């Protein structure tokens, strides 16, 4: 039962254009969403997040959009740069029975930005 | 910023032996650390939540006797894979954070290969 889904395993974009990475979730109890960037053999690096009370959060070239009714979020990168090439994970935040935060990750989308 | 150090970055061990992985928060105290496992082209799966001074909380399907977690101090959590088998070969990552929502910092991960 995959609660967070990233249906596109890969995406290829030309430098300077917009990259749009999509993520869907099924559990309406999630109230915080995050995007992480990961290079091979490294741990994920936090990129940007959004609370469920918002529908947009912007940080420089990165913007995350949340559509709660559709249980869908997306990450927009504009303009895309070759250094953005990595695997991007969508994560949703909920709470464990013990009261600590738990992140549920999607399978990731490998973004390649071509020069 | 929050720094999480994970050691070793890779390890090869013989089947039947045990391996210990360390996760340290270098510039902050972490009452809670998380241990994840990632198979190739799969998402990061939460294995357990490590709580300082108390027993870890394991996710469903994770054998607590096989994956021993110790969180004896506010800056160190260890994961010991006991009696390792080839199917335990995977990428193990820890995370910790200062704030309660989302922006947890991940370690660089440990590539375990059991031969």
XYZ file of C-alpha atoms in Angstrom:
230
model
C 0.000 0.000 0.000
C 1.902 2.970 -1.325
C 0.684 6.117 0.375
C 2.935 8.475 -1.565
C 3.291 7.949 -5.280
C 5.633 9.428 -7.813
C 4.437 7.901 -11.043
C 7.218 9.187 -13.257
C 10.478 7.361 -12.558
C 12.400 9.751 -14.765
C 12.180 13.164 -16.407
C 14.464 14.803 -18.919
C 14.466 18.577 -19.424
C 16.509 21.066 -21.383
C 18.589 23.580 -19.461
C 16.697 26.817 -18.883
C 13.276 25.217 -19.215
C 10.864 24.335 -16.432
C 10.989 20.983 -14.632
C 7.740 19.767 -13.130
C 7.831 16.813 -10.775
C 4.572 15.340 -9.582
C 3.496 13.499 -6.466
C 0.197 12.012 -5.306
C -0.787 10.855 -1.860
C -3.650 8.827 -0.511
C -3.742 9.506 3.220
C -5.714 12.641 4.045
C -4.114 12.685 7.514
C -0.834 13.931 6.057
C -0.507 17.593 6.904
C 2.975 18.520 5.752
C 4.786 17.741 2.553
C 8.415 17.915 1.607
C 10.703 17.525 -1.358
C 14.168 16.066 -1.016
C 16.975 15.895 -3.539
C 19.323 12.945 -3.563
C 22.578 12.213 -5.325
C 23.858 8.632 -5.664
C 25.412 7.149 -2.519
C 24.389 10.178 -0.473
C 21.585 10.898 1.924
C 18.670 13.061 0.789
C 18.934 16.831 1.128
C 15.902 18.836 2.154
C 14.722 21.199 -0.577
C 11.390 22.752 0.196
C 8.235 22.011 2.136
C 4.625 23.053 2.343
C 2.016 22.910 5.036
C -1.419 21.587 4.177
C -2.932 24.966 5.011
C -1.134 26.508 2.043
C -1.348 25.868 -1.662
C 1.977 27.318 -2.728
C 5.437 27.851 -1.314
C 8.279 29.417 -3.217
C 12.011 29.455 -2.563
C 14.145 30.875 -5.315
C 13.907 28.654 -8.380
C 11.836 26.084 -6.516
C 8.090 26.273 -6.038
C 5.880 23.614 -4.528
C 2.158 23.559 -5.264
C -0.377 21.641 -3.212
C -3.856 20.662 -4.324
C -5.465 19.127 -1.262
C -8.713 18.179 -2.925
C -6.795 16.203 -5.522
C -4.220 14.982 -2.999
C -1.565 16.125 -5.399
C 1.564 18.190 -5.123
C 4.161 19.263 -7.609
C 7.613 20.752 -7.574
C 8.494 23.321 -10.211
C 12.091 24.183 -10.942
C 12.622 27.172 -13.181
C 14.959 27.719 -14.833
C 16.364 24.208 -14.687
C 20.124 23.839 -14.444
C 22.385 20.832 -15.114
C 23.273 20.823 -11.400
C 19.651 20.059 -10.627
C 20.118 16.593 -12.096
C 19.386 14.186 -9.230
C 16.660 11.986 -7.840
C 13.835 13.953 -6.239
C 11.779 12.388 -3.487
C 8.396 13.565 -2.403
C 7.598 12.935 1.262
C 4.498 13.313 3.363
C 4.523 13.868 7.074
C 2.319 12.200 9.616
C 2.608 11.146 13.235
C 3.536 7.818 14.777
C 1.639 6.304 17.664
C 4.470 7.392 19.900
C 3.912 11.019 18.966
C 6.954 11.560 16.768
C 6.863 12.687 13.191
C 7.051 10.093 10.459
C 7.945 10.744 6.849
C 6.538 8.553 4.095
C 8.503 8.760 0.863
C 7.630 8.208 -2.759
C 9.898 6.149 -5.002
C 11.557 9.187 -6.463
C 11.866 10.766 -9.898
C 15.219 10.962 -11.581
C 15.587 14.383 -13.166
C 18.133 14.928 -15.905
C 18.754 18.478 -17.081
C 20.544 18.521 -20.397
C 22.898 21.387 -21.246
C 22.928 24.146 10.179
C 22.124 20.690 11.452
C 24.729 18.104 10.535
C 24.223 14.365 10.761
C 27.194 12.077 10.387
C 26.775 8.422 9.499
C 29.513 5.820 9.639
C 30.642 3.708 7.906
C 29.694 4.834 4.416
C 30.041 1.312 3.116
C 30.695 -2.102 4.601
C 31.059 -5.625 3.291
C 30.500 -8.464 5.718
C 30.171 -12.211 5.664
C 26.833 -13.877 6.036
C 26.070 -14.620 9.669
C 28.090 -11.783 11.131
C 26.786 -8.562 12.690
C 27.343 -5.020 11.515
C 26.957 -1.792 13.494
C 26.109 1.513 11.832
C 26.469 4.782 13.734
C 24.479 7.964 13.326
C 25.643 11.112 15.091
C 24.151 14.565 15.299
C 27.205 16.807 15.308
C 25.924 20.237 16.242
C 22.625 19.595 17.939
C 20.944 17.194 20.309
C 18.492 14.755 18.815
C 15.996 13.070 21.094
C 14.644 11.253 18.071
C 16.459 9.727 15.134
C 15.029 7.739 12.283
C 16.446 4.755 10.427
C 15.528 4.131 6.803
C 16.327 1.485 4.269
C 16.394 1.930 0.531
C 16.431 -0.775 -2.114
C 17.520 0.114 -5.661
C 14.957 2.284 -7.436
C 12.692 2.144 -4.427
C 11.613 4.705 -1.893
C 13.167 5.217 1.506
C 11.327 2.936 3.880
C 11.178 3.898 7.531
C 12.434 1.013 9.624
C 12.261 2.441 13.105
C 12.155 5.556 15.201
C 14.975 5.730 17.700
C 14.167 7.464 20.974
C 16.893 8.581 23.361
C 16.746 6.672 26.607
C 13.920 4.387 25.621
C 13.107 1.540 23.280
C 12.932 2.150 19.577
C 9.607 2.025 17.797
C 9.714 -0.367 14.863
C 7.582 -0.224 11.752
C 5.383 -3.129 10.874
C 7.320 -5.947 9.289
C 10.721 -4.905 10.644
C 12.293 -7.517 12.920
C 13.386 -5.809 16.096
C 15.640 -8.714 17.070
C 17.448 -8.510 13.772
C 17.808 -4.757 13.576
C 18.926 -3.660 17.021
C 18.708 0.044 17.699
C 20.403 1.804 20.568
C 20.017 5.510 21.294
C 22.051 5.893 24.447
C 22.844 9.593 24.136
C 21.336 12.709 22.601
C 23.886 12.669 19.801
C 24.292 9.018 18.914
C 22.046 6.261 17.641
C 23.310 2.916 16.390
C 21.730 0.294 14.169
C 23.126 -3.227 14.425
C 22.208 -5.713 11.748
C 22.548 -9.063 13.473
C 23.271 -12.343 11.739
C 23.320 -10.566 8.411
C 22.199 -12.365 5.270
C 22.554 -11.382 1.620
C 18.944 -10.168 1.554
C 19.924 -7.562 4.167
C 22.180 -5.928 1.597
C 20.797 -2.452 1.137
C 21.381 1.261 1.643
C 20.686 2.311 5.229
C 20.162 5.972 6.083
C 19.541 7.752 9.357
C 17.994 11.146 9.930
C 17.527 13.570 12.789
C 16.458 17.146 13.247
C 16.032 19.993 15.626
C 12.557 21.024 14.631
C 9.414 19.008 14.794
C 8.191 19.515 11.259
C 9.826 18.083 8.311
C 13.230 19.491 7.721
C 15.117 16.567 9.101
C 18.736 16.192 8.089
C 19.846 12.900 6.666
C 23.138 11.159 7.081
C 25.123 10.201 4.014
C 23.981 6.614 4.221
C 25.674 3.228 4.584
C 25.880 0.746 1.745
C 25.799 -2.728 3.312
C 26.781 -5.721 1.213
C 26.491 -9.159 2.764
C 28.420 -11.877 0.966
